[in-house]
CSV table of C-alpha atoms in Angstrom, one decimal:
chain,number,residue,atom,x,y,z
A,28,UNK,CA,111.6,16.2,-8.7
A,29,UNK,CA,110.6,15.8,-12.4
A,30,UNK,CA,112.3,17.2,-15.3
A,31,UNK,CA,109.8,18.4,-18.5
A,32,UNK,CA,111.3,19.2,-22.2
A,33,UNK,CA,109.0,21.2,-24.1
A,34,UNK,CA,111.0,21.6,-28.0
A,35,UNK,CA,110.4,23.9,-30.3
A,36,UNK,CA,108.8,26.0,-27.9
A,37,UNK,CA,110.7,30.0,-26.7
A,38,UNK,CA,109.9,30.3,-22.8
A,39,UNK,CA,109.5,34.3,-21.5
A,40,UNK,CA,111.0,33.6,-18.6
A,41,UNK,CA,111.4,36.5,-15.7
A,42,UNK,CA,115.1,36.2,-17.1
A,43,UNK,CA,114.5,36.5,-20.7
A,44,UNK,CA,113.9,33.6,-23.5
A,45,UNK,CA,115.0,30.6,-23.1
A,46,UNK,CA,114.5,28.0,-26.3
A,47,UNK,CA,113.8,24.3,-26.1
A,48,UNK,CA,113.6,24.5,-22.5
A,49,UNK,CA,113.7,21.8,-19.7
A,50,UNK,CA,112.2,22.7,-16.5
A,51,UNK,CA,112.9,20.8,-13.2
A,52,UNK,CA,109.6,20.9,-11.1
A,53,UNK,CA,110.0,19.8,-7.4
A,54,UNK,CA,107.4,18.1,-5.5
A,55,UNK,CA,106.0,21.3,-4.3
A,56,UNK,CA,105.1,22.3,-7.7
A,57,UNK,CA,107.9,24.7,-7.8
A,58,UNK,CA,110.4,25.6,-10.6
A,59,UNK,CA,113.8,24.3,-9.5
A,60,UNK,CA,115.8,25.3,-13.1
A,61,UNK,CA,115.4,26.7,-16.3
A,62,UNK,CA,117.5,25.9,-18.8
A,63,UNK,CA,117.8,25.0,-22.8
A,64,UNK,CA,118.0,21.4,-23.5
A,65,UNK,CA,121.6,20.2,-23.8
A,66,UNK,CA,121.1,16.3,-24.6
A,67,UNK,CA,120.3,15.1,-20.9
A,68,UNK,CA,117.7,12.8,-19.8
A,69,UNK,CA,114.0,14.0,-18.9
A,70,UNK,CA,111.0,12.6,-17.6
A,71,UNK,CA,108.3,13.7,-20.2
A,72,UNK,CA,108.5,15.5,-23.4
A,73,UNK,CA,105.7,17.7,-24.8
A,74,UNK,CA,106.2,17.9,-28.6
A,75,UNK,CA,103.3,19.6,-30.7
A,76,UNK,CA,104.7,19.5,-33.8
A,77,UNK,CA,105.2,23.8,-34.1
A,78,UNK,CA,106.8,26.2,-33.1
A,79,UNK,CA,105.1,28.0,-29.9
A,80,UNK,CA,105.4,30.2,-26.9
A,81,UNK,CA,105.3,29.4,-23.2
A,82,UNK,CA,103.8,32.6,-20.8
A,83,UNK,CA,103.3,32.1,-17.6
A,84,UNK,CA,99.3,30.7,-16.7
A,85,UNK,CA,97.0,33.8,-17.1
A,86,UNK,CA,95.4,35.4,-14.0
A,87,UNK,CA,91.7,36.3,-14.4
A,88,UNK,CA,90.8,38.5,-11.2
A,89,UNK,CA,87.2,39.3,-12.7
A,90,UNK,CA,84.8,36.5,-13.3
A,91,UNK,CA,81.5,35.1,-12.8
A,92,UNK,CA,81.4,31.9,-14.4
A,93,UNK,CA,81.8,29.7,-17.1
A,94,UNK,CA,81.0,26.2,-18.9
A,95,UNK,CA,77.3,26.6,-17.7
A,96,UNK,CA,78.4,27.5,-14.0
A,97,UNK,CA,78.2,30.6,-12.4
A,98,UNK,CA,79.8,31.7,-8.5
A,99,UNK,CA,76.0,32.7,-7.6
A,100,UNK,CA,75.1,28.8,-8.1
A,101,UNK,CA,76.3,28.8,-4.5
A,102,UNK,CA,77.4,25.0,-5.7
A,103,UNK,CA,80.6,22.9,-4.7
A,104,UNK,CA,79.9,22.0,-8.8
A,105,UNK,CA,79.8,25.1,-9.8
A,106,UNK,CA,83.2,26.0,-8.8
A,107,UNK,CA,84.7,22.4,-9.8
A,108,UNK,CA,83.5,23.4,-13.6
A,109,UNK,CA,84.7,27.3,-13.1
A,110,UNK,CA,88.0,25.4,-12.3
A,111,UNK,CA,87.9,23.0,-14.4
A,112,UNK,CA,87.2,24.9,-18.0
A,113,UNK,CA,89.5,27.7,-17.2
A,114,UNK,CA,93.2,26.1,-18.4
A,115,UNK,CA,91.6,25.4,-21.5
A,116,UNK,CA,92.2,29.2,-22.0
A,117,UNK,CA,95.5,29.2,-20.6
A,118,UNK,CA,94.3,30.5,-16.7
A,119,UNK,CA,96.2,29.0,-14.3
A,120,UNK,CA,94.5,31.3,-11.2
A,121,UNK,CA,91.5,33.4,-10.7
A,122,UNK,CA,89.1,35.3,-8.2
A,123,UNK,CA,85.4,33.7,-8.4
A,124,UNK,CA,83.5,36.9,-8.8
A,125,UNK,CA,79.9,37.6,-6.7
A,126,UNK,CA,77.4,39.7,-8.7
A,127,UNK,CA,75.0,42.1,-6.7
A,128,UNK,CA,72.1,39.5,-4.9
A,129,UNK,CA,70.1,39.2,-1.8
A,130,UNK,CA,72.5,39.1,1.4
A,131,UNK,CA,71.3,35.7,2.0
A,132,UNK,CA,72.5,34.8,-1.2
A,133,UNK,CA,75.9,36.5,-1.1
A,134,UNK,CA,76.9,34.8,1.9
A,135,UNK,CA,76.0,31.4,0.6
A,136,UNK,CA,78.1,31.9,-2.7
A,137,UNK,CA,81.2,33.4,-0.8
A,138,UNK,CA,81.0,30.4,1.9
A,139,UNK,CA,80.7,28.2,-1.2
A,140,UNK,CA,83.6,29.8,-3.1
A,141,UNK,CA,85.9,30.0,0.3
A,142,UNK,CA,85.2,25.9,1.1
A,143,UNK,CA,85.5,24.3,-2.3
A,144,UNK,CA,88.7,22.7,-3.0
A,145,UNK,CA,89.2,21.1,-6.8
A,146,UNK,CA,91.2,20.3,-9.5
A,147,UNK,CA,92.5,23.2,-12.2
A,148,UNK,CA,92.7,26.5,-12.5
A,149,UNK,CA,93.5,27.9,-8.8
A,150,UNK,CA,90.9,30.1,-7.0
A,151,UNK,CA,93.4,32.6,-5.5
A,152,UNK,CA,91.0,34.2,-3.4
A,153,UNK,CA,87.5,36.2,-4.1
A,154,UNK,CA,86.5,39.1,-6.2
A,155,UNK,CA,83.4,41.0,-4.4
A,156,UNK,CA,81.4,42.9,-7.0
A,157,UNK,CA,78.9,44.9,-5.3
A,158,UNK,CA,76.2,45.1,-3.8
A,159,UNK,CA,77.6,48.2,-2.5
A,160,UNK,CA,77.6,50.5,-5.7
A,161,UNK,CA,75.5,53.3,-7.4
A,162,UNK,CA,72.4,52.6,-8.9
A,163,UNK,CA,73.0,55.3,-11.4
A,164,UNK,CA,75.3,52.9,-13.1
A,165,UNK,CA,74.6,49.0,-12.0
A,166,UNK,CA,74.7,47.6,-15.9
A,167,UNK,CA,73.5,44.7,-15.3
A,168,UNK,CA,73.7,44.1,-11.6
A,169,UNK,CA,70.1,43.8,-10.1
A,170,UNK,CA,68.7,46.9,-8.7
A,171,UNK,CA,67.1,46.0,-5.9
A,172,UNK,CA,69.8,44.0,-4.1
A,173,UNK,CA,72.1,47.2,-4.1
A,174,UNK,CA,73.4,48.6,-0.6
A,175,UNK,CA,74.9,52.0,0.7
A,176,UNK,CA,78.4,51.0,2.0
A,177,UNK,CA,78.6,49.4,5.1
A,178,UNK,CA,81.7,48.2,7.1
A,179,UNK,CA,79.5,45.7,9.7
A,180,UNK,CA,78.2,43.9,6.2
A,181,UNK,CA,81.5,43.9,4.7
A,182,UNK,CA,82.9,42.4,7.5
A,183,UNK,CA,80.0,39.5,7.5
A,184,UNK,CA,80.6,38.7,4.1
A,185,UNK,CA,84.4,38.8,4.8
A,186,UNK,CA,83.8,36.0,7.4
A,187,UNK,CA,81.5,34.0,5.2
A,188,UNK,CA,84.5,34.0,2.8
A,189,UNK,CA,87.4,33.1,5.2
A,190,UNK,CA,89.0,36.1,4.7
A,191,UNK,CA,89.1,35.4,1.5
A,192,UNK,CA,87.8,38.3,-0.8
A,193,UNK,CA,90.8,40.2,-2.2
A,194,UNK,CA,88.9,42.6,-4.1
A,195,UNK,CA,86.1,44.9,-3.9
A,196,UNK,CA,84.3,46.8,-6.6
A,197,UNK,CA,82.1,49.6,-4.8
A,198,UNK,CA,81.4,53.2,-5.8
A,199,UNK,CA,84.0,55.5,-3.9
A,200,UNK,CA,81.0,58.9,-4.4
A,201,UNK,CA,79.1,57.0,-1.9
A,202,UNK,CA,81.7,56.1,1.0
A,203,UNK,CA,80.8,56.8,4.2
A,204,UNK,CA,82.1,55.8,8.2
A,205,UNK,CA,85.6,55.1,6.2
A,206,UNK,CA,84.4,52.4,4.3
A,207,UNK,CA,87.1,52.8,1.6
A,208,UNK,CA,89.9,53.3,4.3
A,209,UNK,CA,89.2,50.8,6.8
A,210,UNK,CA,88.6,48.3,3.7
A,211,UNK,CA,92.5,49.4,2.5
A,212,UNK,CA,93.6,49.1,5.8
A,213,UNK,CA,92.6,45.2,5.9
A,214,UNK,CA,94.4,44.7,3.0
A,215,UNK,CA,91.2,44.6,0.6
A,216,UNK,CA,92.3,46.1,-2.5
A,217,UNK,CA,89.0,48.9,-3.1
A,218,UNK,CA,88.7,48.5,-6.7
A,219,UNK,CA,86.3,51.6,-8.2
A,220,UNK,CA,83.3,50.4,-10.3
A,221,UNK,CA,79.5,50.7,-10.9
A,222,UNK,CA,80.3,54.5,-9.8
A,223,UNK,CA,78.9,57.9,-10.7
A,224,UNK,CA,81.8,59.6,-9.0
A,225,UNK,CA,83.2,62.9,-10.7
A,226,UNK,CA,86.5,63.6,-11.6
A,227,UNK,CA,87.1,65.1,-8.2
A,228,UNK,CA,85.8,62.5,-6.1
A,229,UNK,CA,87.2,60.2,-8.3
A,230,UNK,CA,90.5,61.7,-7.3
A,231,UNK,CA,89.5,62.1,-3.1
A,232,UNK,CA,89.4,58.1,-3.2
A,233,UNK,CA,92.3,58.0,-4.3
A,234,UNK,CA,93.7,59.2,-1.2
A,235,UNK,CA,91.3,57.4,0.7
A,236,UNK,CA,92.6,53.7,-0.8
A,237,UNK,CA,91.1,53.3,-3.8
A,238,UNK,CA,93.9,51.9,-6.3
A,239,UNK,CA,92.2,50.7,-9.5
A,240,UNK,CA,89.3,50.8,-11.7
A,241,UNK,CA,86.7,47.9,-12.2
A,242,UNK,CA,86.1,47.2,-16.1
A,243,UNK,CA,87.4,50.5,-17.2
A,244,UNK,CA,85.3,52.5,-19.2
A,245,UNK,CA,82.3,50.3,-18.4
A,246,UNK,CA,79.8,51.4,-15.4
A,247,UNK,CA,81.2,54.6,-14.6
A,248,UNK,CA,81.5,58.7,-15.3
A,249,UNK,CA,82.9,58.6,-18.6
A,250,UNK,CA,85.2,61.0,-20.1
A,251,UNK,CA,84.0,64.9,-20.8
A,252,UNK,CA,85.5,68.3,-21.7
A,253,UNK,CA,83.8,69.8,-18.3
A,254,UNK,CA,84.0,67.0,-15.8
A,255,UNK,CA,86.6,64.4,-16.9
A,256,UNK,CA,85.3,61.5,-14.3
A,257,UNK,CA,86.2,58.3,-13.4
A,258,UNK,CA,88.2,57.2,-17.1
A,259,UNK,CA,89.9,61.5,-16.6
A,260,UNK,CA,90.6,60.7,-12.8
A,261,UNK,CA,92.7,57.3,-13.9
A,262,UNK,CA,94.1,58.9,-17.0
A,263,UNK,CA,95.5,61.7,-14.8
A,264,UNK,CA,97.0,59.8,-12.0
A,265,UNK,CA,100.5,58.4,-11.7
A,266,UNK,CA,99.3,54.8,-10.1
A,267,UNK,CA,95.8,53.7,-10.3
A,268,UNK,CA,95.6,50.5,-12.2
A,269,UNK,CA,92.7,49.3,-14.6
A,270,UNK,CA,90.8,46.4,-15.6
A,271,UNK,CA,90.1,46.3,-19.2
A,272,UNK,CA,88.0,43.8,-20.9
A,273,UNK,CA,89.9,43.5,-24.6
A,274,UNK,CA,86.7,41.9,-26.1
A,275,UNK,CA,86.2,44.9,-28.7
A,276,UNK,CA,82.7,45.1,-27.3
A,277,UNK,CA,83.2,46.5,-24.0
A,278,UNK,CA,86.2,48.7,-25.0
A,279,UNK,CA,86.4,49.2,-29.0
A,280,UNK,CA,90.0,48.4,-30.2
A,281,UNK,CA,90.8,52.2,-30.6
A,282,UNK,CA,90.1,53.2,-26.5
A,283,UNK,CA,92.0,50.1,-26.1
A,284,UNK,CA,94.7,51.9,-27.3
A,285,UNK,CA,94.9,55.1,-26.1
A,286,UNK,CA,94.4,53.3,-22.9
A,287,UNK,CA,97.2,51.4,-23.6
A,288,UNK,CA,99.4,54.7,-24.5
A,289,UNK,CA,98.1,56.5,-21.4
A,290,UNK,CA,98.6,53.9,-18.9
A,291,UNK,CA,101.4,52.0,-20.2
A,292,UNK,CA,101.0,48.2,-19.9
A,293,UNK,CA,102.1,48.2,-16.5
A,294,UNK,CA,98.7,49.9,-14.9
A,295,UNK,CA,96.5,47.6,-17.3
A,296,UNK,CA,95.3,44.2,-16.0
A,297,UNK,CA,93.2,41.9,-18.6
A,298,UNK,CA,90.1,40.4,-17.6
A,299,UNK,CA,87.1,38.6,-19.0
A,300,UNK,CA,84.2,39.3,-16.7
A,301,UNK,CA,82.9,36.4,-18.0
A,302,UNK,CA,79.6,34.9,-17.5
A,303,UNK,CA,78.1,31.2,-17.3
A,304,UNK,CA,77.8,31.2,-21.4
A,305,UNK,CA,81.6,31.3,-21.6
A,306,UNK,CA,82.8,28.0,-23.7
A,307,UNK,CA,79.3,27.8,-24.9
A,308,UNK,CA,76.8,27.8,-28.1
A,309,UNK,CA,74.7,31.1,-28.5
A,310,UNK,CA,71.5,31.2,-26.9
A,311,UNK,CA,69.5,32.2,-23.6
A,312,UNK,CA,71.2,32.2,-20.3
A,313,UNK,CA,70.8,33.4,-16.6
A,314,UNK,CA,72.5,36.0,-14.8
A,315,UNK,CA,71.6,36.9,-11.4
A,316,UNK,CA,67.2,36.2,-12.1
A,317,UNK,CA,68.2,37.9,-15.7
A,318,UNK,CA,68.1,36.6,-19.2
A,319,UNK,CA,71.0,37.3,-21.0
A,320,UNK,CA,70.9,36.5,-25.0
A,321,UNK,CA,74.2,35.8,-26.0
A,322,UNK,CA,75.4,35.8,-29.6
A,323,UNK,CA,78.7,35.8,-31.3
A,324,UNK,CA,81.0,37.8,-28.3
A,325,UNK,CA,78.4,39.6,-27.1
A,326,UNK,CA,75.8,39.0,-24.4
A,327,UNK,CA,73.5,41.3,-23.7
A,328,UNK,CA,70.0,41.7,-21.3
A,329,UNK,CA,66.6,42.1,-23.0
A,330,UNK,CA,67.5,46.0,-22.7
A,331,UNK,CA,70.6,45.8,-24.6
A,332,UNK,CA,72.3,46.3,-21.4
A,333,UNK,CA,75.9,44.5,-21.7
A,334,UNK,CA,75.8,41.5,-18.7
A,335,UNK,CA,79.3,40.1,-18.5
A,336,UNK,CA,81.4,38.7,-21.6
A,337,UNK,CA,82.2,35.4,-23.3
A,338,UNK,CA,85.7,36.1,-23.6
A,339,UNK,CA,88.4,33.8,-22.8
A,340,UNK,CA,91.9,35.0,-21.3
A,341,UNK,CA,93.8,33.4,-24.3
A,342,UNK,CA,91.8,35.7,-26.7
A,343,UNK,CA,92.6,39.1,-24.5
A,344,UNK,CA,96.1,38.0,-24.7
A,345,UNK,CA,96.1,37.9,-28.5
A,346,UNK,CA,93.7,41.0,-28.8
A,347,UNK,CA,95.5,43.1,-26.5
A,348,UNK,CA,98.6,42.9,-29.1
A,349,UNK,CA,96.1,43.7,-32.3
A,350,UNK,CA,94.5,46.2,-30.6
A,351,UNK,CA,97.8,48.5,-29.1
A,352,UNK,CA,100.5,46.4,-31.4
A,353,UNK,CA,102.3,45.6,-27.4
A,354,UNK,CA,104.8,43.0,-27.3
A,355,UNK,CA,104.2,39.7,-26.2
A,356,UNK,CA,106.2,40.7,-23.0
A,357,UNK,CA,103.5,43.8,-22.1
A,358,UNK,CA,100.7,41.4,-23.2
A,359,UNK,CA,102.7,39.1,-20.1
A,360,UNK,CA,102.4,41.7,-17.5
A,361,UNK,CA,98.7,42.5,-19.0
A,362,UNK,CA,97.4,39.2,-18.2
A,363,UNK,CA,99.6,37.6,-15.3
A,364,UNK,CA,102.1,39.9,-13.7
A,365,UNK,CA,99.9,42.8,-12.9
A,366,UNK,CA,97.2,40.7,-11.7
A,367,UNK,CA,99.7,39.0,-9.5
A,368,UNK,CA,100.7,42.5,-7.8
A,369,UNK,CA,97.4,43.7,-7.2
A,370,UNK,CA,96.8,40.4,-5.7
A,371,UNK,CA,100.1,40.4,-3.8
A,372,UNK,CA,101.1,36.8,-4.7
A,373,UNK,CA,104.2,37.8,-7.1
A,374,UNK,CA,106.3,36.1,-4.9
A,375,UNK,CA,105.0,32.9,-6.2
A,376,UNK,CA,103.4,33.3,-10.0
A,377,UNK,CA,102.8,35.8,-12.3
A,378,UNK,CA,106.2,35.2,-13.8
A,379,UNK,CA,108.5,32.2,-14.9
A,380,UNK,CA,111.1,32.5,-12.5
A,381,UNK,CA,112.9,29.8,-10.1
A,382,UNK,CA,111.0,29.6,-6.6
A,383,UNK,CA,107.7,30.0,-8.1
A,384,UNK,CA,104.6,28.1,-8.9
A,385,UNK,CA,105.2,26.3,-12.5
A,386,UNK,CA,102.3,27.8,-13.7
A,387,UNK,CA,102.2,27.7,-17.7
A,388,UNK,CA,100.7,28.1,-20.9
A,389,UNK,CA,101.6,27.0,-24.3
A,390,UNK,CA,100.2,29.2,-27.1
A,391,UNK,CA,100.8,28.2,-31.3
A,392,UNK,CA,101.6,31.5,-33.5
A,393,UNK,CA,97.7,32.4,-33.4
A,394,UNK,CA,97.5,31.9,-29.5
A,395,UNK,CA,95.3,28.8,-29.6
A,396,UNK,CA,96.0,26.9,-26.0
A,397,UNK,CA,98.5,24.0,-26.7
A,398,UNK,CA,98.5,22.8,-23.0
A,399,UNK,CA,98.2,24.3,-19.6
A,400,UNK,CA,100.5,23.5,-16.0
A,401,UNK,CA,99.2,24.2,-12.9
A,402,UNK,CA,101.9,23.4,-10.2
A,403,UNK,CA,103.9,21.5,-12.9
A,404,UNK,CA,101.0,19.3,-13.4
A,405,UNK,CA,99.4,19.2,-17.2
A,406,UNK,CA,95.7,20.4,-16.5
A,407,UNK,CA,94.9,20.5,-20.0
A,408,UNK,CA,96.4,19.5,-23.8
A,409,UNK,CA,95.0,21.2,-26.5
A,410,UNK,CA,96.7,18.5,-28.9
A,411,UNK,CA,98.7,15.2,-29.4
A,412,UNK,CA,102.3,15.1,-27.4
């Protein structure tokens, strides 16, 4: 058991705020109190000098790499710099994401991802993206590594992964044999994306076991006054959840917020989709056999074509509150509680709460990362204690 003062800081707990906390962290990496400091003795003090909040560690459930390293490296080193650059923005857990390749290929990166055990940021399972999707819309997934659905596949790359892949993204217009179902069934959450669907089959899949939207807006039927697709479909349901990428690139700040006022902030989880340029100077990168030129936030393929972001999880968090003027609460379940649902681990993080993983962030009053806690231990310090 160790006991950690953090002054000057407000904690949003699952409780409500708690100011110049101590937290008691037991040797499992678990929160055993909460409290304000009242004058008794701790075992380490973080003291940054300013005033600052404490959320609970981000959960990115959509991304390919970062720090130079992407999930398609198929590397144990790959991964170990994923991990290991990721509490730097305040993540605390996230789903390695696969990007449409060669089945050979695919197998070796979710084998890779499923085996590699390392320091930082958490892998809590494995985000398949593709290579079962519609050609019609692949952005910037390679063409000629895309497959029809098929369960016996699925179920190879499942094994490759231990079990492992907690999301798909697939195109629900193209389901066949009960793809989408028997997927659901196993406790894969069927996430639409890279679809042409229409509103109406949009709205079948939902039945079938389709419950959220990959990078909403992006690589899908848009909106229209005759056939209000995939964006209509999730607009007009009660429970599908979305993705959104709050970059201002993929989404501009205004669909952000009608997104925001449609949905509420508790059917929106905040990704980065990020690619191996993340944390990075401007220049030419790879992605999947594909130069990406990246510049400013934006990275793009030699067709203009967006491929993946830059973004980091810290800078959603803030954007998400400029862009729909959300408290810091819905910007909370926006980047670590949803994600936690959908991943069905809210039992032990998404939240501050006793019982659960001391998993942490520190943000100053622009939302620069102060320091990061994975399992109670300090993964990364942004500045002098």
């Amino acid at each position: 058991m160790k006991t950690i003062r953090i002054p000057k800081a407000e904690a949003y707990t699952e409780k409500g705020k708690i100011n110049d906390i101590v937290m008691s962290i037991n040797q499992d990496g678990k929160w055993e109190s909460l409290t304000s400091y009242k004058g008794e003795q701790v075992d380490e003090v973080y003291d940054y000098g300013t005033s600052s909040i404490i959320v609970p560690g981000f959960i990115d459930t959509h991304i390919h790499g970062a720090a130079g390293a992407d999930v398609m490296d198929a590397t144990p080193e790959a991964i170990k710099k994923i991990s290991a650059a990721l509490p730097a923005e305040g993540t605390t857990s996230y789903l390695p994401t696969t990007l449409t390749q060669s089945r050979e290929d695919t197998i070796r990166a979710l084998k890779n991802a499923a085996a590699v055990s390392c320091s930082g940021a958490e892998a809590a399972g494995i985000h398949l993206e593709g290579p079962f999707i519609n050609a019609v819309r692949k952005g910037a997934q390679p063409e000629a590594f895309i497959l029809p659905p098929d369960r016996e596949i699925f179920m190879e790359f499942q094994q490759a992964a231990q079990n492992r892949i907690k999301i798909i993204t697939t195109a629900p217009e193209l389901d066949k044999d009960q793809f989408i179902k028997t997927l659901s069934r196993q406790g894969v959450v069927v996430s639409m994306g890279h679809t042409d669907a229409s509103y109406s089959e949009a709205a079948v899949s939902f039945h079938q076991g389709v419950t959220q939207a990959t990078h909403f807006f992006n690589g899908m039927r848009g909106f229209h006054h005759r056939d209000l697709g995939v964006v209509g479909a999730v607009y007009m349901s009660k429970e599908i959840r979305a993705e959104l990428i709050a970059d201002g690139v993929h989404v501009s700040p205004e669909a952000a917020e009608y997104t925001y006022k449609q949905l509420g902030a508790e059917r929106i989880t905040l990704i980065t989709d990020a690619m191996r340029a993340k944390g990075l100077s401007d220049g030419s990168y790879q992605l999947g056999g594909q130069e990406v030129q990246v510049t400013g936030n934006q990275a793009v393929l030699k067709d203009g074509t967006l491929a993946g972001s830059v973004l980091k999880m810290n800078e959603a968090f803030r954007n998400i509150m400029q862009f729909t003027g959300c408290s810091i609460e819905e910007a909370i379940m926006m980047t670590s509680t949803n994600a936690a649902e959908v991943l069905k681990i809210e039992d032990i993080k998404g939240s501050i709460a006793i019982g659960k993983d001391a998993d942490f962030t520190m943000l100053d009053k622009a939302f620069n990362v102060l320091m990061t806690s994975v399992k109670g231990e300090v993964v990364y310090q942004g500045g002098a204690s």
